[in-house]
Amino acid sequence: MANCDEALKNASVVTTNACKLCTPLGACIAIRGIEGAMPMLHGSQGCATYMRRYVISHFREPIDIASSNFTENTTIFGGKGNLATGLNNVIAQYNPDLIGVATTCLSETIGEDLPSLIKQYQTETEAQKQPFIIPISTPSYRGTHINGFQTAVRAVVAGLAKEDLPQKQLNILPGLVSPADIYYIKEILAEYGLKYALLPDYSETLDGPTWDEYQSIPAGGTPIAAIQSMGSAVGTLEFGRTLDSGQTAGGLLQERFKVPNYLLGMPIGVRGTDQFFEVLKTITRQDMPNKYRYERGRLIDAYIDGHKYVFEKKAVVYGEEDLVAGLAGFLAEVGIIPVLCASGGKSGRLSQAIREAAPEIADQVMVQEGIDFMEIAEETERLGADLLIGNSKGYQIARSLKIPLIRVGFPIHDRFGGQRLLHLGYRGTGELFDRIVNAILAHRQEASPVGYSYL
Amino acid sequence: MAILEQRQKQVYTKGQSVFEMECNKPSLAGSVSQRACVFCGSRVVLYPIADAVHLVHGPIGCAAYTWDIRGALSSGPELHRLSFSTDLQELDVINGGEQKLYCALSELIDRYHPNAAFVYSTCIIGVIGDDVAAVCKKVSLEKGIPVLPVDSEGFKGTKKDGYRAACSALFKLTGQIPVDNMSQYSMNIMGEFNIAGETWLIRSYYENMGIQVVSCLTGDTRIDDIQRSHGAALNVVQCSGSMVYLAKMFEEHYGTPYLRVAYFGIEDMSEALYSVAKFFKDPEIMRRARELVREEVEVIYPKLLEYQQKLTGKRAAVYVGGAFKAFALVRALRLLGMKVVMVGSQTGNKDDYQQLRNICDEGTIIVDDSNPLELSAFLREQEVDLFIGGVKERPLAYKLGIGFCDHNHERKKPLAGFAGMLNFAAEIYSSVHSPVWRLSPYRQKSNQDAADKTDFQDSKACVFDSPTGFSRVYKNA
Ligand code: SF4
Ligand code: SF4
């Protein structure tokens, strides 16, 4: 074996405490956001179970993910039989309207051609009502959970969207946001009186009410009819500055059906949210509803009330690239310097996205793609950061450096209510700002020998 | 809608059909099994070893999902709480991952100076043709510490095969160094993983009886403890599913006898201490065991009786990984006056299910390798008040307005030992008697139904023909 310096090129070859998850996990979450849909993994059982565990610990909702359960024989002779058995059993048990089948590392490595296996299954299966079956290619040695999420959304749109359906609508593709964020976007769109397709919509499926009847597939999700009519929409709003616009669902709709795609950053902060409402105005020719104008004013009022507490605080922000870029834009508005913006993702576009979202501080920001938590820990210490903003996996760093962690995004495994955290819009930003200021105040209060009760 | 045809023999209702339980087979594709994989089994067993590097060789997910998920505590180093992965990328998959593995291992050993390293193979490793054993051997020679490959490709069986792979890796650490100065009354604790400090509790019981505990496999253990473990006079194996393989290897190679025990519930816990005392045939040890049990029980019994009063007659369902835990839970729930109406495991074998059948009441459902749809049907049909399982089972219970107790490796409160029994009772009590269920619409409805039913005993006879079974609500919405 050759010398490791070559392989290392100064960086570590080991990933220690990954700041990313694997591709099919993102695909499964996306599929959970379609009405009557079931996710299934083409691969071994363990992957499905681990992902379920991980997702349930955040959302605290049932999430069933089927698997084609590879065995040694499947791995040698191919997964055709297992796929068919799996699909038959999922249909028999769940009677779904759609099955999203995502590959795993194993099925990809042995070279399964999932689209053609699914076609064969469909032709070989007799007439009875068949669900839509969407193949999704998600090897984890290529990309992260965000890529899996986006690939799934694109695959569903590619499989279902049609043109020339009579009704005009707006498409909105928010990416991996919280159920609370989705509820909020829907509230905004309702205010405009618009018909829309929001994909995926896991607000109810992953943060739904308690049941009075058993539901094998939880109620809610983007209706399939709404996805089908995406091809005749007046426009698509897609959140994600770091996405490769050619590879997204919005890009596909533009290319195939000439639906204009508006690729935006996550609407966080005043500017970020303003841009969102501007695009809505461009598409609908309606002004921002008064309700949100008012919310905007209250947000700026809060910024002013809290500005001194946060001024020139140094924050380390990590997680999914677009969430990080959106947060950077907001932090810059209130005077917090996101000294490190980091992600386990590797789109190659994070720097540019931060330059767009937060031009005024871009030269004070260190941007790192493909990072893990060990590197984040080292940098956080070196930079003397005052706070961490990201998912719950940064807790150990916060604990050892004795700085506050403001929990955002996914996953949140050590606090209650992660699914109900709002990040987007003026309202979400307001809540986020309150939490940041309070974290700083709490930190000061705890460190103070006086123990002020009036801050 | 019924249980999938190929699974029907994996479900049995006592007193209602012939007992010809099928089990020990790969999960049915598309059934949505609650099982994990071989890798998961290996991680359970080896994870608590705190002074070793645990490197997961493969793409990132397998390592990311197992980062710090278990509550296995260490009194010293905490290397086990870090998640190391070779995070294979496309090029590695094409060209093979040996070079990356070699460099990763060398880097980790230089960085942390561990006393050993374990390398877990995940699903694609065999497929891409990596010779993990060769890399481990090379690094071991270069760095002078044991570097052990764990054959844990996920698809090559079930969790049980993962236990076996882990046990073989552990066994390689033993028998290398001479062991003397060991008391004739010495033992290894096997199959105890120090979740929430449980090993410490159990160890203190044995030590109070005057027994030398050579090593705990693997709760709060260190590599050099394991390396001395073949010197112990007895192996005491808990949760036999996972480590009985190792005990058998010890028996075969070192002639060490072993006992199987469980530490959940007063009966099993006391029985464990007595059987160890009996083994050593020393009256003093037996006297101390008796005294210990008496003292401990005296403390908890009055409190347990209070819980028992409040829990008597409540109906419980159990679905856990290994069948041995299920036995212990059935007994512990009985002690609290509860009725176990459903019990199942992911990986039980025929004997296990036979034994479960023997200890269960008429009408109890016994199930192997179940799934969310079946489990929710059982919970509804058996009118369960409390469900015991792991994280994946929890939302099923909650959505149906049913109390829940987490008995998995992620819990943070000790449930083993005498003190653990009290925690267990307290947790059950706090979930079953929470006022929140009064607001659960499902619960309100089923209470109403029960009140309306004149002959509800009969309705339980046909589990799967219920009018509530498997309907999709949103379709009518
Ligand atoms: S094999 Fe791939 S898909 Fe499965 S858990 Fe590991 S990284 Fe994820
Ligand atoms: S890839 Fe294999 S080893 Fe990894 S989680 Fe999936 S089944 Fe288990």
CSV table of C-alpha atoms in Angstrom, one decimal, chain B residues 28 44 52 54 94 104 164 200 216 226 238 252 309 333 368 390 406 408 410 427 437 452 468-469:
chain,number,residue,atom,x,y,z
B,28,LEU,CA,-39.8,-10.8,3.8
B,44,VAL,CA,-24.2,-3.6,19.9
B,52,ALA,CA,-10.7,1.0,21.0
B,54,HIS,CA,-14.3,1.6,16.0
B,94,ILE,CA,-14.6,1.7,-8.4
B,104,ALA,CA,-7.7,5.9,7.8
B,164,ARG,CA,-21.4,-13.9,16.2
B,200,TRP,CA,-21.7,-1.0,37.4
B,216,CYS,CA,-17.4,-7.2,31.7
B,226,ILE,CA,-10.7,-8.7,27.7
B,238,GLN,CA,-27.0,-12.2,30.0
B,252,GLU,CA,-14.6,-25.2,24.1
B,309,GLN,CA,-51.8,-1.6,43.0
B,333,LEU,CA,-44.7,-7.1,34.1
B,368,ASP,CA,-41.7,-13.1,15.1
B,390,GLY,CA,-37.7,0.7,21.0
B,406,ASP,CA,-38.4,2.3,25.9
B,408,ASN,CA,-33.8,-0.4,24.0
B,410,GLU,CA,-30.9,4.1,23.8
B,427,GLU,CA,-41.7,4.6,34.0
B,437,TRP,CA,-54.6,9.8,27.2
B,452,ASP,CA,-71.0,-0.4,23.9
B,468,THR,CA,-61.1,-0.8,12.1
B,469,GLY,CA,-58.4,-2.9,10.5
